[in-house]
XYZ file of C-alpha atoms in Angstrom:
692
model
C 14.136 0.232 -21.950
C 11.914 3.240 -21.229
C 9.099 2.892 -18.724
C 5.817 2.540 -20.564
C 3.438 0.410 -18.478
C 1.446 0.777 -15.292
C 0.142 -2.463 -13.755
C -2.894 -3.040 -11.541
C -3.211 -6.284 -9.570
C -6.372 -7.413 -7.755
C -6.313 -10.620 -5.724
C -9.788 -12.129 -5.390
C -11.081 -15.253 -3.723
C -10.920 -17.273 -6.945
C -8.751 -15.383 -9.436
C -5.926 -12.867 -9.387
C -6.569 -10.217 -12.049
C -3.790 -8.222 -13.705
C -4.007 -5.265 -16.081
C -1.201 -3.460 -17.919
C -1.936 -0.082 -19.508
C 0.519 1.807 -21.687
C 0.600 5.575 -22.176
C -1.863 5.438 -25.092
C -4.515 3.632 -23.038
C -3.939 0.257 -24.744
C -4.879 -2.410 -22.212
C -3.770 -6.018 -21.805
C -5.283 -8.169 -19.067
C -5.042 -11.694 -17.740
C -6.360 -13.878 -14.944
C -4.589 -16.528 -12.958
C -5.872 -18.700 -10.092
C -5.365 -17.135 -6.668
C -3.028 -18.865 -4.240
C -4.638 -18.429 -0.807
C -1.691 -19.999 1.020
C 0.521 -17.119 -0.182
C -1.060 -14.548 -2.472
C 2.335 -13.295 -3.653
C 2.883 -16.596 -5.519
C -0.219 -16.005 -7.642
C 0.809 -12.372 -8.186
C 4.203 -13.343 -9.610
C 2.652 -16.114 -11.715
C 0.178 -13.609 -13.097
C 2.925 -11.115 -13.899
C 4.686 -13.843 -15.869
C 1.480 -14.553 -17.794
C 0.975 -10.835 -18.431
C 4.522 -10.507 -19.750
C 3.944 -13.430 -22.113
C 0.815 -11.758 -23.500
C 2.875 -8.646 -24.209
C 5.625 -10.674 -25.867
C 8.110 -9.797 -23.126
C 10.082 -11.624 -20.503
C 9.054 -10.965 -16.901
C 12.284 -9.031 -16.320
C 11.666 -6.830 -19.379
C 8.071 -6.132 -18.358
C 9.082 -5.120 -14.839
C 11.886 -2.942 -16.203
C 9.316 -1.177 -18.403
C 6.833 -0.679 -15.562
C 6.569 2.695 -13.855
C 4.050 1.813 -11.165
C 2.335 -1.245 -9.665
C -0.903 -0.768 -7.720
C -2.137 -3.733 -5.716
C -5.388 -4.656 -4.013
C -5.201 -7.521 -1.573
C -7.555 -9.606 0.552
C -4.860 -10.623 3.053
C -6.316 -8.426 5.811
C -9.884 -9.422 4.941
C -9.102 -13.130 5.054
C -7.138 -12.882 8.311
C -10.119 -11.222 9.985
C -12.783 -13.458 8.451
C -10.883 -16.644 9.251
C -9.631 -15.445 12.663
C -6.008 -16.060 11.672
C -4.484 -12.827 12.930
C -1.809 -12.150 15.527
C -1.983 -12.831 19.248
C -2.797 -9.358 20.532
C -2.254 -7.816 23.930
C -4.149 -4.648 24.814
C -3.145 -1.744 27.054
C -5.881 0.647 28.127
C -6.860 2.986 30.941
C -7.310 1.101 34.209
C -10.907 -0.042 34.759
C -11.852 0.157 31.080
C -10.559 -3.096 29.608
C -14.067 -4.469 28.999
C -15.108 -1.744 26.534
C -13.993 -4.117 23.782
C -16.432 -6.782 24.956
C -19.290 -4.488 25.999
C -19.193 -2.793 22.595
C -22.019 -0.252 22.294
C -24.357 -2.180 24.554
C -26.433 -3.618 21.713
C -26.443 -6.957 19.949
C -26.321 -7.096 16.142
C -29.648 -8.961 16.336
C -31.113 -7.322 19.400
C -34.254 -9.481 19.575
C -32.429 -12.793 19.151
C -32.378 -14.148 22.703
C -30.281 -17.158 21.686
C -27.529 -15.146 20.013
C -24.179 -15.767 21.723
C -21.980 -12.757 22.488
C -19.271 -12.131 19.881
C -15.839 -13.435 20.767
C -13.479 -10.441 21.186
C -10.209 -10.433 19.266
C -8.303 -10.001 22.535
C -8.939 -12.431 25.391
C -9.787 -10.771 28.716
C -6.578 -11.823 30.452
C -4.624 -10.095 27.672
C -6.497 -6.824 28.143
C -4.426 -4.983 30.751
C -5.396 -1.834 32.594
C -2.745 0.848 33.205
C -2.951 3.574 35.886
C -3.307 6.825 33.905
C -6.079 9.243 33.000
C -6.499 12.115 30.580
C -9.642 14.251 30.748
C -11.941 15.046 27.830
C -10.193 18.394 27.325
C -6.719 16.808 27.136
C -5.536 17.726 30.632
C -3.719 15.056 32.644
C -5.769 13.862 35.623
C -3.570 10.893 36.573
C 0.035 10.711 35.328
C 1.142 7.564 33.495
C 2.489 5.030 36.011
C 5.500 3.738 34.087
C 6.453 1.120 36.664
C 2.987 -0.450 36.504
C 3.051 -0.140 32.724
C 6.299 -2.087 32.496
C 4.794 -4.860 34.623
C 1.809 -5.120 32.291
C 4.019 -5.171 29.181
C 6.162 -7.897 30.739
C 2.999 -9.926 31.373
C 1.943 -9.596 27.733
C 5.427 -10.604 26.608
C 5.322 -13.673 28.837
C 1.953 -14.617 27.305
C 3.549 -14.685 23.846
C 1.792 -11.658 22.359
C 3.232 -10.603 19.019
C 1.178 -7.438 18.639
C 0.078 -4.721 21.087
C -2.911 -2.367 20.854
C -2.707 0.833 22.897
C -5.870 2.833 23.527
C -6.263 5.243 26.443
C -9.288 7.379 27.246
C -9.371 10.736 25.414
C -6.010 10.124 23.725
C -7.432 11.817 20.629
C -7.126 15.103 22.581
C -3.721 14.400 24.119
C -1.627 11.487 22.806
C 1.290 11.953 25.230
C 0.537 8.873 27.358
C -0.005 6.648 24.321
C 3.186 7.847 22.669
C 5.229 7.172 25.812
C 3.607 3.746 26.161
C 4.437 2.882 22.548
C 8.072 3.851 23.161
C 8.295 1.547 26.186
C 6.615 -1.317 24.293
C 9.157 -0.886 21.476
C 11.944 -1.025 24.064
C 10.647 -4.143 25.852
C 9.111 -5.973 22.860
C 11.140 -4.789 19.860
C 9.706 -7.426 17.493
C 6.083 -6.660 18.312
C 3.716 -4.803 16.003
C 2.375 -1.744 17.842
C -1.013 -0.160 17.082
C -1.675 3.208 18.771
C -5.187 4.661 18.747
C -4.047 8.290 18.495
C -2.282 7.367 15.239
C -4.870 4.917 13.879
C -8.098 6.839 14.622
C -7.588 10.059 16.618
C -11.242 10.928 17.123
C -14.074 10.679 19.613
C -16.159 7.545 20.371
C -14.334 5.152 22.612
C -15.548 1.791 21.343
C -15.028 2.665 17.678
C -11.513 3.916 18.378
C -10.627 0.897 20.512
C -12.112 -1.656 18.114
C -10.351 -0.140 15.095
C -7.044 -0.048 16.960
C -7.410 -3.696 18.006
C -8.337 -4.791 14.459
C -5.256 -2.947 13.221
C -3.103 -4.800 15.764
C -4.719 -8.137 14.902
C -4.127 -8.004 11.144
C -1.060 -5.751 11.070
C 1.573 -8.515 11.455
C -0.184 -10.614 8.785
C -0.192 -7.691 6.342
C 3.436 -6.903 7.173
C 4.583 -10.479 6.480
C 2.702 -10.547 3.182
C 4.121 -7.212 2.045
C 7.638 -8.376 2.912
C 7.159 -11.541 0.836
C 5.632 -9.645 -2.078
C 8.241 -6.882 -2.204
C 10.964 -9.500 -1.854
C 9.622 -11.537 -4.788
C 9.218 -8.400 -6.931
C 12.763 -7.281 -6.150
C 14.142 -10.721 -7.012
C 12.238 -10.566 -10.300
C 13.861 -7.228 -11.138
C 11.239 -4.617 -10.230
C 12.686 -1.362 -8.867
C 9.693 0.989 -9.130
C 7.144 1.955 -6.467
C 4.522 -0.482 -5.172
C 1.276 1.116 -4.040
C -1.555 -0.466 -2.073
C -5.151 0.622 -2.558
C -6.985 1.372 0.683
C -10.640 0.982 1.593
C -11.414 4.638 0.769
C -10.153 4.231 -2.813
C -6.905 6.136 -2.414
C -3.512 4.488 -2.819
C -0.577 4.568 -0.457
C 2.957 3.272 -0.160
C 3.593 -0.177 1.312
C 5.010 1.098 4.601
C 1.916 3.222 5.232
C -0.372 0.309 4.377
C 1.463 -1.813 6.954
C 1.172 0.931 9.591
C -2.565 1.319 8.936
C -3.357 -2.291 8.062
C -7.028 -1.899 9.009
C -7.326 0.483 6.077
C -6.756 -2.426 3.664
C -9.755 -4.491 4.798
C -11.766 -3.480 1.698
C -8.737 -3.057 -0.524
C -9.891 -5.236 -3.417
C -13.509 -3.997 -3.706
C -12.275 -0.400 -3.451
C -10.426 -0.845 -6.748
C -13.676 -1.796 -8.443
C -15.469 1.300 -7.141
C -12.544 3.499 -8.192
C -12.784 1.926 -11.631
C -16.549 2.435 -11.696
C -16.056 6.098 -10.867
C -13.594 6.429 -13.764
C -16.071 4.655 -16.073
C -18.876 6.976 -14.973
C -16.703 9.921 -15.936
C -15.994 8.486 -19.398
C -19.716 7.796 -19.876
C -20.696 11.267 -18.576
C -23.111 9.469 -16.237
C -23.689 11.033 -12.797
C -25.875 8.252 -11.375
C -24.358 4.782 -11.528
C -24.745 1.554 -9.558
C -21.418 -0.345 -9.594
C -22.253 -4.064 -9.726
C -19.218 -6.289 -9.175
C -19.924 -10.021 -9.317
C -16.877 -12.188 -8.837
C -16.295 -15.789 -7.948
C -17.070 -15.537 -4.244
C -19.137 -12.402 -3.621
C -20.928 -9.471 -5.216
C -20.115 -5.899 -4.215
C -22.675 -3.159 -4.810
C -22.188 0.558 -4.326
C -23.753 3.845 -5.386
C -22.442 6.801 -7.366
C -25.010 9.599 -7.011
C -24.486 13.016 -8.517
C -21.036 11.935 -9.672
C -19.884 11.257 -6.095
C -19.098 7.924 -4.418
C -20.275 7.833 -0.830
C -17.674 7.370 1.916
C -18.639 6.036 5.313
C -17.040 5.307 8.664
C -19.875 3.009 9.731
C -18.536 -0.197 8.226
C -17.423 -3.380 9.876
C -16.087 -6.763 8.864
C -16.549 -10.178 10.437
C -18.492 -8.578 13.280
C -15.692 -6.149 14.132
C -16.140 -2.385 13.999
C -13.681 -0.557 11.721
C -14.350 3.186 11.914
C -11.813 4.229 9.281
C -13.318 5.860 6.229
C -14.109 3.513 3.360
C -16.219 3.358 0.256
C -19.829 2.581 1.128
C -19.932 -0.945 -0.290
C -22.482 -3.684 0.312
C -20.996 -7.157 -0.012
C -23.239 -10.206 -0.348
C -22.364 -13.880 -0.627
C -23.325 -14.270 -4.281
C -20.775 -15.152 -6.934
C -19.962 -17.572 -9.693
C -18.676 -20.024 -7.100
C -21.723 -19.763 -4.790
C -22.848 -23.248 -3.792
C -26.387 -24.545 -4.295
C -27.526 -26.787 -1.446
C -30.824 -28.381 -0.356
C -32.643 -26.785 2.580
C -35.089 -28.038 5.204
C -38.136 -27.159 3.080
C -37.257 -29.577 0.290
C -36.104 -26.768 -1.968
C -32.587 -25.313 -2.154
C -30.583 -22.184 -1.423
C -27.694 -20.545 -3.266
C -24.801 -19.039 -1.278
C -23.363 -17.523 0.778
C -20.985 -20.495 0.957
C -18.622 -20.600 -2.013
C -16.434 -23.176 -3.700
C -13.648 -20.556 -3.735
C -10.460 -20.996 -5.720
C -9.979 -24.536 -4.418
C -11.730 -26.782 -5.299
C -13.792 -24.278 -7.282
C -16.905 -25.131 -9.337
C -17.269 -28.740 -10.456
C -16.698 -27.743 -14.089
C -13.185 -26.488 -13.263
C -12.035 -30.070 -12.819
C -10.218 -29.431 -9.546
C -12.198 -31.803 -7.344
C -15.380 -29.791 -6.742
C -18.577 -31.871 -6.767
C -21.272 -29.520 -5.454
C -23.278 -27.443 -7.928
C -22.402 -23.752 -8.211
C -23.763 -20.801 -10.185
C -21.010 -21.305 -12.773
C -21.986 -24.960 -13.196
C -25.627 -23.964 -13.677
C -24.685 -21.359 -16.304
C -22.682 -23.968 -18.210
C -25.621 -26.414 -18.125
C -27.977 -23.657 -19.345
C -25.713 -22.979 -22.325
C -24.832 -19.465 -21.176
C -21.192 -20.460 -20.827
C -19.104 -22.254 -23.419
C -16.633 -24.999 -22.588
C -13.888 -22.714 -23.872
C -14.762 -19.923 -21.428
C -12.036 -19.060 -18.952
C -11.350 -21.674 -16.316
C -8.199 -20.169 -14.949
C -5.191 -21.814 -16.554
C -6.759 -25.270 -16.494
C -8.202 -25.317 -20.027
C -11.755 -26.155 -21.034
C -14.723 -26.230 -18.703
C -16.072 -29.717 -18.027
C -19.769 -29.800 -18.971
C -20.146 -33.409 -17.841
C -18.902 -32.555 -14.349
C -21.263 -29.565 -14.193
C -24.227 -31.715 -15.215
C -23.285 -34.340 -12.604
C -23.132 -31.680 -9.892
C -26.548 -30.291 -10.843
C -27.971 -33.829 -11.109
C -26.789 -34.577 -7.575
C -28.856 -31.639 -6.354
C -31.897 -32.627 -8.442
C -31.825 -36.081 -6.848
C -32.294 -34.472 -3.433
C -35.005 -31.970 -4.343
C -36.997 -33.909 -6.955
C -36.656 -31.547 -9.933
C -35.196 -32.154 -13.371
C -31.746 -30.954 -14.432
C -32.758 -27.899 -16.477
C -35.353 -26.660 -13.989
C -32.779 -26.898 -11.218
C -30.095 -25.095 -13.215
C -32.558 -22.358 -14.182
C -33.594 -22.100 -10.532
C -29.992 -21.609 -9.407
C -29.577 -18.837 -11.994
C -32.859 -17.199 -10.968
C -32.179 -17.389 -7.211
C -28.787 -15.740 -7.467
C -30.304 -12.959 -9.598
C -32.998 -12.310 -6.990
C -30.410 -12.273 -4.221
C -28.311 -9.691 -6.053
C -31.392 -7.591 -6.854
C -32.159 -7.575 -3.128
C -28.675 -6.183 -2.555
C -29.411 -3.321 -4.963
C -32.673 -2.666 -3.104
C -30.715 -2.279 0.130
C -28.364 0.259 -1.475
C -31.122 2.238 -3.196
C -34.767 1.853 -2.188
C -33.959 1.441 1.504
C -32.153 4.798 1.279
C -34.899 6.597 -0.592
C -33.107 6.330 -3.968
C -34.968 5.251 -7.114
C -32.733 2.748 -8.972
C -34.634 3.369 -12.224
C -32.777 6.679 -12.491
C -29.396 4.923 -12.493
C -27.165 3.045 -14.915
C -26.006 -0.405 -13.811
C -22.260 -0.732 -14.427
C -21.537 -4.442 -14.741
C -18.109 -5.809 -13.948
C -16.418 -8.803 -12.388
C -15.903 -12.041 -14.250
C -19.384 -13.436 -13.537
C -21.528 -10.296 -13.859
C -22.090 -10.266 -17.623
C -24.400 -13.313 -17.557
C -26.594 -11.807 -14.832
C -26.513 -8.006 -15.158
C -29.363 -7.588 -17.661
C -31.699 -9.857 -15.689
C -30.837 -8.162 -12.384
C -31.420 -4.750 -13.972
C -34.747 -5.938 -15.382
C -35.777 -7.151 -11.930
C -35.115 -3.651 -10.559
C -36.643 -1.700 -13.459
C -33.230 -0.327 -14.458
C -33.203 0.468 -18.166
C -29.474 0.698 -18.897
C -26.532 -1.648 -18.320
C -22.974 -0.839 -19.386
C -20.314 -3.559 -19.623
C -16.740 -2.246 -20.139
C -14.300 -4.313 -22.164
C -12.235 -4.636 -18.985
C -15.314 -5.727 -16.992
C -13.805 -8.968 -15.716
C -10.713 -7.141 -14.408
C -12.185 -3.714 -13.624
C -10.946 -3.729 -10.027
C -7.363 -4.077 -11.248
C -7.987 -1.484 -13.992
C -9.625 0.898 -11.520
C -6.636 0.871 -9.202
C -4.674 2.606 -11.924
C -7.262 5.403 -11.896
C -6.685 6.009 -8.164
C -4.602 8.777 -6.636
C -2.622 8.936 -3.423
C -4.914 9.920 -0.556
C -4.011 10.804 3.025
C -6.679 11.794 5.534
C -6.359 13.558 8.885
C -9.149 14.358 11.325
C -9.558 16.115 14.636
C -12.416 15.804 17.133
C -13.837 19.112 18.315
C -17.059 18.056 20.034
C -18.040 20.359 22.871
C -15.858 23.210 21.620
C -18.501 25.796 20.694
C -15.893 28.465 19.896
C -14.649 26.481 16.912
C -17.800 27.361 14.949
C -16.671 30.941 14.480
C -14.664 32.152 11.523
C -11.080 32.434 12.790
C -10.917 29.286 14.977
C -12.519 27.282 12.162
C -10.062 28.663 9.624
C -7.054 27.915 11.885
C -8.332 24.391 12.551
C -8.496 23.497 8.874
C -5.181 25.209 8.104
C -3.515 23.031 10.771
C -5.120 19.879 9.370
C -4.042 20.769 5.842
C -0.460 21.302 6.956
C -0.453 17.903 8.699
C -1.974 16.189 5.666
C 0.612 17.715 3.303
C 3.420 16.465 5.565
C 2.126 12.888 5.290
C 1.933 12.845 1.502
C 5.238 11.725 -0.068
C 6.609 14.619 -2.068
C 8.230 12.666 -4.899
C 5.377 10.502 -6.178
C 2.577 12.981 -6.944
C 2.445 15.464 -9.807
C -0.293 17.712 -8.395
C -2.109 18.047 -5.099
C -5.608 19.014 -4.154
C -7.476 19.301 -0.875
C -10.867 17.906 0.127
C -12.420 19.307 3.291
C -15.368 17.845 5.150
C -16.973 17.987 8.576
C -18.981 15.555 10.664
C -21.709 17.615 12.295
C -24.929 17.174 14.242
C -27.648 19.068 16.018
C -26.928 19.449 19.713
C -29.347 16.767 20.905
C -28.429 14.144 18.291
C -26.201 11.134 18.936
C -25.170 10.575 15.300
C -23.234 12.748 12.883
C -23.784 13.759 9.281
C -20.807 13.885 6.944
C -20.852 17.279 5.227
C -18.611 17.855 2.166
C -17.258 21.404 2.216
C -16.253 21.611 -1.457
C -16.764 25.037 -2.943
C -16.644 26.979 0.333
C -14.088 29.804 0.325
C -12.183 29.358 3.583
C -10.541 32.770 3.188
C -13.815 34.692 2.841
C -15.794 36.311 5.677
C -18.781 34.344 6.952
C -16.955 30.990 6.880
C -18.711 29.522 9.925
C -22.121 30.575 8.648
C -21.410 28.946 5.278
C -20.359 25.669 6.939
C -23.431 25.620 9.194
C -25.699 26.365 6.229
C -24.083 23.522 4.296
C -24.897 21.195 7.221
C -28.558 22.262 7.290
C -28.868 21.608 3.561
C -27.131 18.233 3.789
C -29.359 17.175 6.702
C -32.432 18.061 4.668
C -31.141 16.102 1.660
C -30.725 13.007 3.824
C -33.704 13.217 6.168
C -36.129 15.638 4.392
C -35.932 18.251 7.163
C -33.531 20.674 8.840
C -33.723 22.757 12.026
C -31.957 26.086 11.427
C -32.918 27.333 14.879
C -31.085 24.536 16.729
C -27.519 24.599 17.983
C -25.033 22.810 15.733
C -21.985 20.833 16.903
C -18.843 20.216 14.871
C -17.792 16.731 15.975
C -14.910 15.946 13.612
C -13.089 18.200 11.176
C -11.506 16.257 8.328
C -9.060 17.022 5.542
C -7.891 14.726 2.754
C -4.906 15.642 0.597
C -4.956 13.937 -2.794
C -1.742 13.539 -4.743
C -2.501 12.999 -8.419
C -0.191 10.402 -9.916
C 0.947 10.353 -13.518
C -1.237 8.295 -15.806
C -1.821 7.940 -19.499
C -5.148 7.625 -21.281
C -7.736 5.604 -19.356
C -9.106 3.901 -22.474
C -8.565 4.025 -26.198
C -11.239 5.530 -28.436
C -12.095 3.173 -31.264
C -12.715 4.166 -34.901
C -16.268 3.778 -36.239
C -17.368 0.308 -37.284
C -16.592 -0.649 -40.861
C -19.608 -2.768 -41.761
C -22.157 -4.772 -39.830
C -21.227 -7.082 -36.976
C -21.467 -10.743 -37.894
C -21.845 -13.603 -35.393
C -19.249 -16.347 -35.285
C -21.940 -18.956 -34.795
C -24.925 -19.847 -32.663
C -25.436 -21.667 -29.389
C -28.529 -23.139 -27.719
C -29.402 -21.526 -24.383
C -32.173 -22.611 -22.042
C -34.745 -19.840 -21.576
C -36.926 -21.444 -18.922
C -39.121 -23.581 -21.162
C -36.932 -24.757 -24.035
C -33.557 -24.306 -25.700
C -33.295 -21.420 -28.173
C -30.502 -20.946 -30.714
C -28.910 -17.507 -30.233
C -26.107 -15.768 -32.141
C -22.677 -15.543 -30.530
C -20.469 -12.472 -31.108
C -16.771 -12.171 -30.223
C -16.018 -9.250 -27.933
C -12.618 -8.758 -29.581
C -14.129 -7.494 -32.867
C -16.667 -5.062 -31.410
C -16.256 -1.609 -32.952
C -17.759 1.772 -32.249
C -21.387 1.893 -33.361
C -21.983 -1.837 -33.709
C -25.429 -2.956 -32.542
C -26.543 -6.294 -31.108
C -30.154 -7.391 -30.657
C -31.035 -9.889 -27.949
C -31.210 -12.739 -27.394
C -27.481 -13.020 -27.995
C -24.204 -13.831 -26.287
C -21.039 -11.722 -26.451
C -17.970 -13.810 -25.642
C -14.745 -12.337 -24.367
C -11.653 -14.138 -23.229
C -12.472 -13.756 -19.538
C -16.210 -13.038 -19.449
C -19.451 -13.594 -21.350
C -22.326 -11.118 -21.614
C -25.921 -12.279 -22.112
C -28.595 -10.173 -23.827
C -32.151 -11.459 -23.607
C -35.307 -11.002 -25.677
C -35.923 -7.300 -26.298
C -32.509 -6.114 -25.074
C -30.421 -4.038 -27.482
C -26.689 -3.413 -27.177
C -24.700 -0.582 -28.747
C -20.907 -0.358 -28.728
C -19.575 2.898 -27.243
C -16.510 4.822 -28.491
C -14.432 2.923 -25.907
C -15.656 -0.441 -27.244
C -17.927 -0.991 -24.236
C -21.328 -2.635 -24.527
C -24.174 -0.223 -23.690
C -27.366 -2.280 -23.243
C -30.902 -0.903 -23.344
C -32.697 -3.404 -21.106
C -36.216 -4.447 -22.080
C -38.766 -4.030 -19.269
C -39.847 -7.050 -17.288
C -42.798 -8.834 -18.846
C -45.983 -7.709 -17.146
C -44.411 -4.513 -15.813
C -45.593 -1.250 -17.316
C -42.792 1.035 -18.402
C -42.150 3.930 -16.057
């Protein structure tokens, strides 16, 4: 059987989403409940369901599959739940407390009662080693191998299964770290080894140490999961490549994902942003707000001028991870977010979630506390036949009982409480958009809200209205866009080199040689047999001499072979600084802190989406359903997503029901079906708000 499918798999907190796309762009998707105890079980179950939808056996589907791309929350969960490996740390003598001292500031600096964060490595497992390398890479104190062996033996005796190695200034000279890693491999051959000069070879000691330790903490967990998953896939008959999507949106082979496990901490959400970027391209929209509402959380990002922002300022579970990632804001707001009474006699929604188990009360899996999904079912926004995993119909009676239990504690009636849950979660998500836009000087009214995730369709129009956003687009693959987006991702390998303090590098020839060396290293890392074409992205992290923070400066469009290279790079920095902070200082000295090169290997892919023929006649509803609008129930038409055709129009209030998601249009909203079959909604302005 010839290979004809590519498969994307996204494991979320509640559901595992799978998408198969053939070479024409025809898409088949399914959802299956996640299996937190071993995510690979849910993945294989989902592949079986996907095969059944295609009329194939699992073996035939896998034989016809050219590529599987996978986003996983294994690393995220291990860090959030503190279920990683027992880590020992080797660092320069006298510097073992950098991990605990951090940057000298508390996350909430004015909270006098805030306890210090618990480091991932206990102090007695942080061992100092006699050695020292200077800031310029010269050896001040040779590595004391006898003392090193004593420290490794102590870590082995303590039962450490993973070792983080981070010496001062190893980004300039990795010789001591490399020798240490070799001795650790000799004395502790089963241990996972995380080396800072391989994980994050750049300046800033705490960031480099913290990232290396996080990598050591989650690395063994990721390795075990990948071994189980590849084993199950092999047993099922799959012989093609398995790629993992990383936090920066690029994909990589399994062995590289295991080596750089910290790069998978935002693996799942990254697929959604990659998908949003692909959607923006199909819509010819440069300014888009990706809005991904799932069962447990909502992820919000920003595509401005056609570019998704990357950042190295992210963290997770209080731990600093300085690897580059998509700039994503995650908030505890999802379909499974729990509503609970508070001390004021009212109630809150989230961030706690019912998760996959027990899930919302209406899923019939033992949940009893009201969730957003339960409230939407009570309000009539969801139908009993909407997706509830593989468990069948939603249980309206259980949802009403869960909401009634909350009303008994807060003294409101059922419908007011359900409407309040719906309203509160909308406000919370709108606040998230404010953080990503208004707090950064960006006007959200100039953007399109791209709605995806299984729960987003019921909330996107109201959230957009709250923010004054006039356009919402809901792709047909909205509920599985993260899995779909992974198939739009290319291989991406990044290399960086710190150059701070080296003033000579900001002249033409040294700068040209620096980037040529980085490009050669990046090309060596990219597997040669899995990418059709390659391209290079260059960037620099720069600052004015007196600043303590850097600005990421894309260097696209600069001719590195032309005279005046350094001047062009410096000018690009001045312009970027002015874009971000409204001013620049051309007379000040400029430092190049980190030079960075990414090599992108473009993988083979078919059409991203099929283009539909024009609609043949008007769209007719399949019935009506009463929905609660805040004062009374109103009968609204219900349209099946499966029959939407190019050019169809829908006037709100209305519901559009798909197999895995429902989209709500409210009074004054108007939806038009795009050539791809997506719903393009013109959102009516908020009552009482003058149109901009």
